[in-house]
Short mmCIF file of C-alpha atoms in Angstrom, two decimals:
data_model
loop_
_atom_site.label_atom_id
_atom_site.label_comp_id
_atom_site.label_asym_id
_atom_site.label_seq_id
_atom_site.Cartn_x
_atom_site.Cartn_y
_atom_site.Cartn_z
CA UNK A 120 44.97 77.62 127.37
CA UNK A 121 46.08 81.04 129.19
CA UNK A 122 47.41 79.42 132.36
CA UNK A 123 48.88 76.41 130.52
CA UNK A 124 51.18 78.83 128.19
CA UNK A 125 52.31 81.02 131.08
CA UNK A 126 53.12 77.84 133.15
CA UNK A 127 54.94 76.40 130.51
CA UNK A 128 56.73 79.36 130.04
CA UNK A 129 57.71 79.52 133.96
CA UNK A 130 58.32 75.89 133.80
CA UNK A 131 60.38 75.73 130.83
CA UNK A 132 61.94 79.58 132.71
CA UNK A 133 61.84 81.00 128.90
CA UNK A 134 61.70 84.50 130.06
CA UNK A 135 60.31 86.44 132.71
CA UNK A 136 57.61 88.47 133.04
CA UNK A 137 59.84 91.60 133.51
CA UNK A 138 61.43 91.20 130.16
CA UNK A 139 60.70 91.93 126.69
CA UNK A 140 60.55 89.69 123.74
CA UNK A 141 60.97 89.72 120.05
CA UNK A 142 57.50 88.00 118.79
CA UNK A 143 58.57 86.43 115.16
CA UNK A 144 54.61 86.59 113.72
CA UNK A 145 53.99 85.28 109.91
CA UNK A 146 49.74 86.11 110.31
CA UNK A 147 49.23 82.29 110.11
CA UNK A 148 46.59 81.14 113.18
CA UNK A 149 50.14 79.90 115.15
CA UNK A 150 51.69 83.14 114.93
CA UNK A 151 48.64 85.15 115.56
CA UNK A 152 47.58 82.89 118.72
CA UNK A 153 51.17 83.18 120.06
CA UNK A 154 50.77 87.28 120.12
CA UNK A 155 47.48 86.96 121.44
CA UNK A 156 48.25 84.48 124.37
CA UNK A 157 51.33 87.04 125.18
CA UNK A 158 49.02 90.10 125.12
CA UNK A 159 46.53 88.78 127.78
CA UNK A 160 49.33 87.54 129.69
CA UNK A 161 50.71 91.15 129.82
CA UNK A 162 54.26 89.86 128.67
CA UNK A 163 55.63 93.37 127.13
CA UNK A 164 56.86 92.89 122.96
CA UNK A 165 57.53 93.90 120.18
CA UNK A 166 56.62 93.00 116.59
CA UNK A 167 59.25 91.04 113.62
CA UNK A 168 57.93 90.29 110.22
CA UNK A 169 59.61 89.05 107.30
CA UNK A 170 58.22 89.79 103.74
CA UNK A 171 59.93 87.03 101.74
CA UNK A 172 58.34 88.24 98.35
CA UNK A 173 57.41 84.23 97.62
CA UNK A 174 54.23 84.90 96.64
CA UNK A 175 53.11 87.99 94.61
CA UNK A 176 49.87 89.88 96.44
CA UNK A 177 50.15 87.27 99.05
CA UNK A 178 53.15 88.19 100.68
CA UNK A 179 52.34 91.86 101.03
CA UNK A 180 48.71 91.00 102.31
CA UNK A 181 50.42 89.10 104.82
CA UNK A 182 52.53 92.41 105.85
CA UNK A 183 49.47 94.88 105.97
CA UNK A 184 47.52 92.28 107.90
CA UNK A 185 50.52 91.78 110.30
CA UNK A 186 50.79 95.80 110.70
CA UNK A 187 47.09 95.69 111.98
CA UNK A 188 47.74 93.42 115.02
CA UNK A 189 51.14 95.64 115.93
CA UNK A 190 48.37 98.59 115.70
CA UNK A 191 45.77 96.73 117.87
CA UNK A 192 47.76 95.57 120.55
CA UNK A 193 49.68 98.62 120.59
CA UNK A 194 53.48 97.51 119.97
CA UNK A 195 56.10 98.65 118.00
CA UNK A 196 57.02 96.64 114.82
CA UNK A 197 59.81 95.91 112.67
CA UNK A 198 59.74 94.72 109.06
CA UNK A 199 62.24 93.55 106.81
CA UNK A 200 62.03 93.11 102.94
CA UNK A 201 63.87 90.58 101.18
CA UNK A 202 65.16 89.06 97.48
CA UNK A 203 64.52 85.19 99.11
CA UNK A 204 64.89 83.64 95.68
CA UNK A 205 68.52 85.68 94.55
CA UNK A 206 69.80 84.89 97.80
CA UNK A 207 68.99 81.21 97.82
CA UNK A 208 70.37 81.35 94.17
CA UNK A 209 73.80 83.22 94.94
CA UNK A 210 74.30 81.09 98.21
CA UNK A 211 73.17 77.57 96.42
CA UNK A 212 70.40 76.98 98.78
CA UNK A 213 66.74 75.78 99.27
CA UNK A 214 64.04 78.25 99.27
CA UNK A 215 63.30 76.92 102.78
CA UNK A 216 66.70 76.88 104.08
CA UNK A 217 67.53 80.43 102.35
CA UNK A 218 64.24 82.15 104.24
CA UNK A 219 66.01 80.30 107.91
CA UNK A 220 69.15 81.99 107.31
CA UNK A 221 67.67 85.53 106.55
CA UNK A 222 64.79 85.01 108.83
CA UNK A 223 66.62 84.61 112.02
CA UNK A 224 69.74 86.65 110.93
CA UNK A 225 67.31 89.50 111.10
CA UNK A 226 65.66 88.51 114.41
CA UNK A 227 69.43 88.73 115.76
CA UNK A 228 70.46 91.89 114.67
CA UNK A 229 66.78 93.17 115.74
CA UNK A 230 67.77 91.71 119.62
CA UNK A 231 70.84 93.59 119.56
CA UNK A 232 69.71 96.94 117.61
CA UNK A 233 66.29 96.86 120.02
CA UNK A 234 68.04 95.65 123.59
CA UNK A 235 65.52 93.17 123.57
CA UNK A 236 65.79 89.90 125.43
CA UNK A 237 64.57 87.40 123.36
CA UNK A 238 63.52 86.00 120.44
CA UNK A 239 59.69 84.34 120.56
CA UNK A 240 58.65 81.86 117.66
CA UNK A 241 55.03 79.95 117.35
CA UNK A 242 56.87 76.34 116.83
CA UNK A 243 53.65 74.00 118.34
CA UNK A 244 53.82 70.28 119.30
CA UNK A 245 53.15 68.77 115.86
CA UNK A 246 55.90 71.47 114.34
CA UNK A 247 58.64 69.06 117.17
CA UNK A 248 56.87 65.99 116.02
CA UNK A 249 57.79 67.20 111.59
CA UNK A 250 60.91 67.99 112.46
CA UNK A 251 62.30 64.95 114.28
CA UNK A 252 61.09 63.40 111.03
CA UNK A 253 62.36 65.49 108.57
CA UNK A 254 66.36 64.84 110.71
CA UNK A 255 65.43 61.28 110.22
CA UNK A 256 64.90 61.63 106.74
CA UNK A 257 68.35 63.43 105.95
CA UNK A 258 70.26 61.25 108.30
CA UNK A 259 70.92 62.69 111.66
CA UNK A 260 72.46 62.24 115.68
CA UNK A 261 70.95 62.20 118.65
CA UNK A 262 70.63 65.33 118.41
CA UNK A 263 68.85 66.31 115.81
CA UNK A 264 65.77 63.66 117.31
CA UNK A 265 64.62 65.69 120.01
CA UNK A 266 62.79 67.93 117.56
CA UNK A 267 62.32 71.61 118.84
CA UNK A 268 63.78 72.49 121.56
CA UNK A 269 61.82 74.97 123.99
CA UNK A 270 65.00 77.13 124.24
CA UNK A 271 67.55 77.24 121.96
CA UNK A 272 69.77 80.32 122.69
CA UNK A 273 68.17 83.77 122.40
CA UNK A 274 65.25 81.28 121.19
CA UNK A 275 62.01 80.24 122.83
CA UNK A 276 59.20 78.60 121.75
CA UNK A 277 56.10 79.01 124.25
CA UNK A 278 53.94 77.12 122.23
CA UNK A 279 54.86 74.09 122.65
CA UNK A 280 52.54 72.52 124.66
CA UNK A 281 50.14 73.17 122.41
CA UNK A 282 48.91 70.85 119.19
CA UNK A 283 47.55 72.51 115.96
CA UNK A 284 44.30 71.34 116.28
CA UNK A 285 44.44 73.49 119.80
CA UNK A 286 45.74 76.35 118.34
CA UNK A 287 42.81 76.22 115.94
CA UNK A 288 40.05 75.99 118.50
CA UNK A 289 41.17 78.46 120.60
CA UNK A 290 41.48 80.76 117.71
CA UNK A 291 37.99 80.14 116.57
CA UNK A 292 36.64 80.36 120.08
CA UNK A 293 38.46 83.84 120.62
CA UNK A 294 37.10 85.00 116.85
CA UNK A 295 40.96 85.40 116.05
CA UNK A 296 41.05 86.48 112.46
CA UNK A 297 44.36 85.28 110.44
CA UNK A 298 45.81 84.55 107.09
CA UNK A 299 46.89 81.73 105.16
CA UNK A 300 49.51 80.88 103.86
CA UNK A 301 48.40 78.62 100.54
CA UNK A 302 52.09 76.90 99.97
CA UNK A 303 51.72 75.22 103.69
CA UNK A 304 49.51 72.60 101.56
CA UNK A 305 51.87 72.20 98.80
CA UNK A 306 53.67 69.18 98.43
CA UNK A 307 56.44 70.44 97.05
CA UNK A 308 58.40 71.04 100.38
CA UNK A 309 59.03 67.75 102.64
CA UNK A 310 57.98 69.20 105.40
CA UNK A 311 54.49 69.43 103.81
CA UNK A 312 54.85 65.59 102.70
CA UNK A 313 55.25 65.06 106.18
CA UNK A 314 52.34 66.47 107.48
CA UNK A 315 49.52 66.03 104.68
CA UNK A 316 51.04 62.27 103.83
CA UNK A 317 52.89 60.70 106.31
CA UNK A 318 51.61 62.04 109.83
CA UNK A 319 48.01 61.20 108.36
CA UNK A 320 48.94 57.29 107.25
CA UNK A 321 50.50 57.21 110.76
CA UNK A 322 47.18 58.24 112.57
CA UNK A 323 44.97 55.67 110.86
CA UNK A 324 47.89 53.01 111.69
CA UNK A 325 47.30 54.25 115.94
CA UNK A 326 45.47 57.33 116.76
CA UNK A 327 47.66 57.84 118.98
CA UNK A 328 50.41 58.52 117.57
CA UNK A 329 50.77 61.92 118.76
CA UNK A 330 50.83 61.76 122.22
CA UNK A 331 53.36 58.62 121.30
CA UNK A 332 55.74 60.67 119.52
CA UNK A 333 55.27 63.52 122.20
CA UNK A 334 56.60 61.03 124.82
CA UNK A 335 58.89 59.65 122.35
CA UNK A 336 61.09 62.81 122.09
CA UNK A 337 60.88 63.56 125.48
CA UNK A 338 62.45 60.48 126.00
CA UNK A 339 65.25 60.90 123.16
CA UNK A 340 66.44 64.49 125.16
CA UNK A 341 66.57 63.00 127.83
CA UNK A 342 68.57 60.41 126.27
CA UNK A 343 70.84 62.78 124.89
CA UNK A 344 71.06 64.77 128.70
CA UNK A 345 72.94 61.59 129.26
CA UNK A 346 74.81 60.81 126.22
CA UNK A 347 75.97 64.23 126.67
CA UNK A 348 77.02 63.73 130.61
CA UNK A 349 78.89 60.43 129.14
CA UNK A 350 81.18 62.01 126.47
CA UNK A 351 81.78 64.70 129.13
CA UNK A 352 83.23 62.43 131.73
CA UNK A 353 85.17 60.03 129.12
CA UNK A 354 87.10 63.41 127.75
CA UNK A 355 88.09 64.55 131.36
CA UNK A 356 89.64 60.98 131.55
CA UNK A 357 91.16 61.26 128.20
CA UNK A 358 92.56 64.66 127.93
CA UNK A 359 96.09 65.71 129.69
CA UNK A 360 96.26 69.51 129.93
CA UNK A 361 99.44 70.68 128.99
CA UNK A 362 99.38 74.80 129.52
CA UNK A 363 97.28 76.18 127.27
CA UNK A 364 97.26 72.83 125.34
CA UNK A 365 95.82 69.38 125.82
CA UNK A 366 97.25 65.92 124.64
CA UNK A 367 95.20 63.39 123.48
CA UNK A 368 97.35 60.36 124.06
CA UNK A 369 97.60 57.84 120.73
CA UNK A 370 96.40 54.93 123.49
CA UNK A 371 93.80 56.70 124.49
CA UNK A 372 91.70 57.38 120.92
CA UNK A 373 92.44 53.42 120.02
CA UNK A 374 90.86 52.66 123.42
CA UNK A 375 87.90 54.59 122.73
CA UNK A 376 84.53 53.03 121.88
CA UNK A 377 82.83 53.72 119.52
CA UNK A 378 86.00 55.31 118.66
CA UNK A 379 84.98 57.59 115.26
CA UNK A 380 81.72 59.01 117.62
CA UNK A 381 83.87 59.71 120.78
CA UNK A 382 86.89 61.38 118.77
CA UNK A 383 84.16 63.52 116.63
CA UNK A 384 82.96 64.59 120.14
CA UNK A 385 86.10 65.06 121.46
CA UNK A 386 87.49 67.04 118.54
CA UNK A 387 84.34 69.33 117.58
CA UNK A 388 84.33 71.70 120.59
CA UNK A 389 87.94 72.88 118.71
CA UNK A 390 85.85 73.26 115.21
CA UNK A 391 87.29 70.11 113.66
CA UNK A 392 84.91 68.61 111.45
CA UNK A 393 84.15 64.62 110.54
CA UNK A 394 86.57 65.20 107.94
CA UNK A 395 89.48 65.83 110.20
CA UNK A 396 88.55 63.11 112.24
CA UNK A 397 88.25 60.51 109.07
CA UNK A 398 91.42 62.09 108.49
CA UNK A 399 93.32 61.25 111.94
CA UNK A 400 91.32 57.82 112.33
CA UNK A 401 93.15 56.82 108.70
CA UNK A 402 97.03 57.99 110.28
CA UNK A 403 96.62 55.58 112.70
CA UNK A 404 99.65 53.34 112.73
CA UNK A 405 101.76 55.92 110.96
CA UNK A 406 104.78 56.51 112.78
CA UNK A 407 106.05 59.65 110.95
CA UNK A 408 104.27 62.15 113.28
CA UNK A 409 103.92 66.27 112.88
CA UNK A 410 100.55 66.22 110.14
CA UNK A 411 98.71 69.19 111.35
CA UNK A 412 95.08 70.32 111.14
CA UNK A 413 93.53 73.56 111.80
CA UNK A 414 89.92 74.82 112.81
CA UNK A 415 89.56 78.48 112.91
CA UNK A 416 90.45 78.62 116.27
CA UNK A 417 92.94 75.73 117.02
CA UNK A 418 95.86 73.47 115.46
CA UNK A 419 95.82 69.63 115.88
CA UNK A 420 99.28 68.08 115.72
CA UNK A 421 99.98 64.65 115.56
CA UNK A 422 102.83 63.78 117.72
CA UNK A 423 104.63 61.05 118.43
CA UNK A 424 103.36 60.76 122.38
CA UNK A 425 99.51 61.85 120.94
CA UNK A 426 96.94 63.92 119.67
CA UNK A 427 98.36 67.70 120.72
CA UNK A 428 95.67 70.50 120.67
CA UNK A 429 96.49 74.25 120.87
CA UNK A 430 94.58 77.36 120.31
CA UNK A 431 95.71 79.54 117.41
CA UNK A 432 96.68 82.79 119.00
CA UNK A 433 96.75 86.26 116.86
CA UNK A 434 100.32 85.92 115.66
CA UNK A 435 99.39 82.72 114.67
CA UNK A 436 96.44 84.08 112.96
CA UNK A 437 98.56 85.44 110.89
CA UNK A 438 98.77 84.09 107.11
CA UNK A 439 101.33 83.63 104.91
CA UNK A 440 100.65 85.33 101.99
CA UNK A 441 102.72 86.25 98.68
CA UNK A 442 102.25 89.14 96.34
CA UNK A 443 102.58 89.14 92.68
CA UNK A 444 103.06 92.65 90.62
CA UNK A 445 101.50 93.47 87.37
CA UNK A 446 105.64 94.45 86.62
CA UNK A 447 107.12 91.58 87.71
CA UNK A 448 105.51 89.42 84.95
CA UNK A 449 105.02 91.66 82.13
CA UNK A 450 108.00 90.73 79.57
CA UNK A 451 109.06 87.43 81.35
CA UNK A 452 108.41 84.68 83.05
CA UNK A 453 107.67 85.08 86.60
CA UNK A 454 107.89 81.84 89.32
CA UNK A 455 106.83 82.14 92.78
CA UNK A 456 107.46 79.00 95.45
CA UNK A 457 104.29 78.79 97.75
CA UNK A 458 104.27 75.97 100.38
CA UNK A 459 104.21 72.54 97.66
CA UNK A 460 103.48 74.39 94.80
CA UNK A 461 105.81 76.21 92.42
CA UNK A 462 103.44 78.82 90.29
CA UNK A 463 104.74 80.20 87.12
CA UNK A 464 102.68 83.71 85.63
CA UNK A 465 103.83 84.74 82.48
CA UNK A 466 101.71 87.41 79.90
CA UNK A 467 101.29 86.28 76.75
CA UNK A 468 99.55 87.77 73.33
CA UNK A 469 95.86 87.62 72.50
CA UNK A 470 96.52 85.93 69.60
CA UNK A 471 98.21 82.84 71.43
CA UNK A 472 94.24 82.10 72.98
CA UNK A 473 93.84 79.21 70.44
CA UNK A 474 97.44 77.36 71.04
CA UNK A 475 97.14 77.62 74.57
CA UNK A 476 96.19 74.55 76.52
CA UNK A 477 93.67 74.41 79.70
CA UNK A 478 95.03 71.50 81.25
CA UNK A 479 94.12 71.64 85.39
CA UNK A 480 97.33 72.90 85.97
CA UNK A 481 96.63 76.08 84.50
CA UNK A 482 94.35 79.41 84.39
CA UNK A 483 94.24 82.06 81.87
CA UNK A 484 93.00 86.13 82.74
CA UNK A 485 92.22 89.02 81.21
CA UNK A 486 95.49 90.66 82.33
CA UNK A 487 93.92 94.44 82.05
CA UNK A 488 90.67 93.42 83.76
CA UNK A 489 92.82 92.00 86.25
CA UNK A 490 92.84 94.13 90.13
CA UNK A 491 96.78 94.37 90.75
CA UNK A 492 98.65 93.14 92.42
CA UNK A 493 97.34 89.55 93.16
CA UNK A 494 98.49 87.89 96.18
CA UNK A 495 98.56 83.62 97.15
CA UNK A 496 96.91 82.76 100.80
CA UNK A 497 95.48 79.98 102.62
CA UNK A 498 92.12 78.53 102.49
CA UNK A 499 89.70 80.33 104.97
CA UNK A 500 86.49 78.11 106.27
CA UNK A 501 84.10 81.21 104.82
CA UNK A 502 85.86 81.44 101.49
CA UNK A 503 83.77 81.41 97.90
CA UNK A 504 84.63 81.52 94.21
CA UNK A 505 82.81 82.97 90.82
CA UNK A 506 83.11 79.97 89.25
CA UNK A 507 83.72 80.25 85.95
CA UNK A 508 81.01 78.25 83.68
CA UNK A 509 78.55 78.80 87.20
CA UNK A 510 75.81 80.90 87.69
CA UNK A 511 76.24 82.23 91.26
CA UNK A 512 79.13 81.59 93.99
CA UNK A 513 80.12 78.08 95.55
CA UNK A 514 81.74 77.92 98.66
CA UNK A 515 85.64 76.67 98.28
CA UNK A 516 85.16 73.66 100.96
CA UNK A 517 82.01 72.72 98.59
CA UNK A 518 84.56 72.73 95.64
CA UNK A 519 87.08 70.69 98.09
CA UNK A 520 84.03 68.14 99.07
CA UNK A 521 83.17 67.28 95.41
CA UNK A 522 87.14 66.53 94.87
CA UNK A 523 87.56 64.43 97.70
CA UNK A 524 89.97 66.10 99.44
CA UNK A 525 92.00 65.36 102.70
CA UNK A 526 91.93 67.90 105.60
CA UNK A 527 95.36 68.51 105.09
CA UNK A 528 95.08 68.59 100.79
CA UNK A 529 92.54 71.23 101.73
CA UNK A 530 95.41 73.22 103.99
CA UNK A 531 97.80 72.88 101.04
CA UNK A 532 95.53 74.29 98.63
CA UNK A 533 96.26 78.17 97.90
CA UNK A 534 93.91 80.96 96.94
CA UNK A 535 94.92 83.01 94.18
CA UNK A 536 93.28 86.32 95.29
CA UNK A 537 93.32 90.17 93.65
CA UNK A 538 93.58 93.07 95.20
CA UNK A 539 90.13 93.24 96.51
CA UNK A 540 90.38 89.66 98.23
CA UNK A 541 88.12 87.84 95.77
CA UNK A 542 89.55 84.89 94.54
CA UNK A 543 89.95 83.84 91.21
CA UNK A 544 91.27 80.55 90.99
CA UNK A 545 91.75 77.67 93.54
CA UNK A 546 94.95 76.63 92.74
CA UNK A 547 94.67 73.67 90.76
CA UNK A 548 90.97 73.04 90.78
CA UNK A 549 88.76 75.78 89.62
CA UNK A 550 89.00 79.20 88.20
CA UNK A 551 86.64 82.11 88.73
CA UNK A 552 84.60 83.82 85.88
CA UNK A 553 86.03 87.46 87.17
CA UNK A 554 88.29 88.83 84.83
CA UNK A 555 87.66 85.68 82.25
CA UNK A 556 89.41 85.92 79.07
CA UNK A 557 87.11 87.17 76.33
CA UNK A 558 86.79 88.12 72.49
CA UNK A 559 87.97 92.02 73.94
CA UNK A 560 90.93 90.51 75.23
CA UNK A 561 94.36 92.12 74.35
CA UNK A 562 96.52 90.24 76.13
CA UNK A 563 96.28 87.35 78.65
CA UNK A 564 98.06 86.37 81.99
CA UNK A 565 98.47 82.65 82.07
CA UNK A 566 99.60 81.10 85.31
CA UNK A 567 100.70 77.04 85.61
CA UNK A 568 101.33 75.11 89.11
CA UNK A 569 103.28 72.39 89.89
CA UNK A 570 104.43 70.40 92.35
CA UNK A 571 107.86 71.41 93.29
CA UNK A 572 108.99 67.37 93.08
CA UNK A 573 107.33 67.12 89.70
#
């Protein structure tokens, strides 16, 4: 198994023997087998462990154990402690999905903090052969049917080659002492249904359905290798540079076939999402040209010869933002124009709470809890709300996703931000629970938007 992991590491040219790796180790048998494979190949590393707090006693078992084989082999090791289930809470997310995101943020800042090379994880064959499944299962590209890749960035995965049931022998033949981890046989998370229901059912159907599905992905990369090589060539032959910006000619995207995949290739290097390109795909036809859409780094600008792409340079960066003093509405009736939208902010009594309407043209404050002076902005990709009548935050574009709205709806939509940047009401859709109006209240800032054609 020795000479089989360091030729698929030369193979694969993962790393090389001169450099030194970040081993991600759990204490499950993978993890373990993985350090001790790297060990007797004399590959210098270091040590990353995650204690997730999932599992009271478990998870700290799983630390101590994990300090013990950075003490035996003689390697330094880092661990982090995290809050897995108030993070997946305040960011909306899966358990699963929540310990990914800390997980490898970690391992990054670890790479950079450590000058280390790489990151190592103990991904096997039947870990590819659950994950092409599980992309099939949510819906998925090409890509997401290759399974694991052996290098993924700062990302390798050495054991690869390697099945479970290999990892387990050579383990028991090597006396390698791990531990488990008892929610890998609940059935709670799909990647479990996968392999304690599915991958079994699939066995009994052909026995051979590993080495099948092995093949089988090896196939779809290679597959995707050239799907990749085809979009390449068809945007050189569809893109006219321009300077420092390239025209996608209005001929060009209605020859293209299959014209919503090619565009969404064409357009995604930029950051432009499918919803941009749904967007565009719908103008078609329209012959009253200058919509724009922006990514974070470029504009998209419907002209009347094509599709015109430009990057966003620093002074374009810049927003347009307008700010609102506590002064300027205390005693009257204060109206600011932003883009569309013509905001009015006017303080009012506590005791007018119970007359006052909450149509979805309007938002009511505390005005003293209130951080002066507010200001209006654009919509930023990263941007998240308090909701009010939410536990936790929700990210804006959710908000924009659940109301259906256009690319360019979601550019017209301000942010009404305080003075610390949080924002505390989309404009129009949703207000934030920060600074809500309350029994305490003494008086209360009530602001109503409308269209300036209304």
């Amino acid at each position: 198994m020795l000479t089989r992991f360091v030729n698929h590491i030369a193979i694969q040219q993962l790393f090389s023997p001169q450099q030194r790796g970040l081993l991600a180790v759990s204490g499950g048998i993978d993890s373990v087998v993985m350090t001790h494979l790297m060990h007797q190949a004399g590959y210098p590393f270091a040590i990353a462990h995650c204690n997730f707090h999932l599992r009271p006693g478990d998870c700290d078992r799983d630390e101590q154990f994990v300090r013990q084989l950075a003490q035996r082999y003689g390697v330094p090791i880092f661990v982090a402690q995290f809050d897995t289930h108030a993070y997946a809470q305040s960011e909306k997310l899966s358990i699963e999905e929540a310990a990914r995101q800390l997980r490898y943020r970690y391992f990054e800042q670890l790479l950079e903090e450590q000058h280390l090379d790489y990151i190592a994880t103990a991904h096997h064959r039947d870990d590819a052969t659950e994950t092409f499944f599980l992309n099939l299962l949510r819906g998925t590209g090409i890509g997401g049917l290759h399974g694991i890749l052996s290098r993924n960035g700062h990302v390798v995965r050495p054991m690869l080659p390697f099945s479970r049931q290999q990892i387990e022998d050579y383990a028991w033949s090597e006396s390698l002492a791990h531990v488990e981890d008892v929610t890998n046989s609940s059935l709670t998370y799909r990647r479990n249904q996968i392999r304690h229901q599915l991958m079994p059912l699939l066995r009994t159907i052909n026995p051979a359905i590993d080495d099948i599905m092995q093949r089988n992905i090896s196939h779809l990369s290679d597959a995707e290798t050239l799907y990749r090589w085809a979009v390449d060539e068809q945007r050189r032959q569809s893109f006219v540079p321009q300077g420092d910006t390239l025209l996608l000619r209005h001929a060009d995207v209605a020859g293209l076939h299959p014209q919503r995949t090619l565009l969404y290739e064409f357009l995604s290097p930029f950051g432009f999402n499918a919803s941009v390109v749904d967007d565009v795909l719908q103008l078609q036809g329209d012959t009253q040209y200058g919509q724009q859409f922006s990514s974070a780094t470029h504009r998209l600008t419907r002209k009347a010869e094509g599709l015109l792409i430009e990057p966003i340079g620093e002074g374009q960066q810049q927003e347009e933002s307008v700010s609102i003093d506590r002064r300027s509405v205390e005693g009257n009736e204060a109206m600011v124009e932003y883009g569309d939208e013509r905001i009015v902010f006017r303080v009012c009594p506590c005791e007018q709470i119970d007359s006052l309407k909450m149509p979805a043209n309007q938002a009511l404050f505390d005005t003293d809890r209130l951080s002066w002076p507010l200001h209006l902005r654009p919509w930023r990709d990263a941007d998240r709300i308090v909701p009010y009548g939410m536990k936790g935050t929700q990210l804006v574009s959710d908000l924009f996703t659940h109301h259906h709205l256009t690319s360019r709806q979601k550019t017209e939509t301000p942010m009404l931000c305080d003075a610390q940047g949080n924002i505390l009401w989309v404009v129009g859709l949703r207000a934030s629970r920060l600074a809500a109006v309350s029994s305490d209240t003494k008086t209360i800032l009530s602001i109503t938007v409308h269209r300036k054609h209304d």
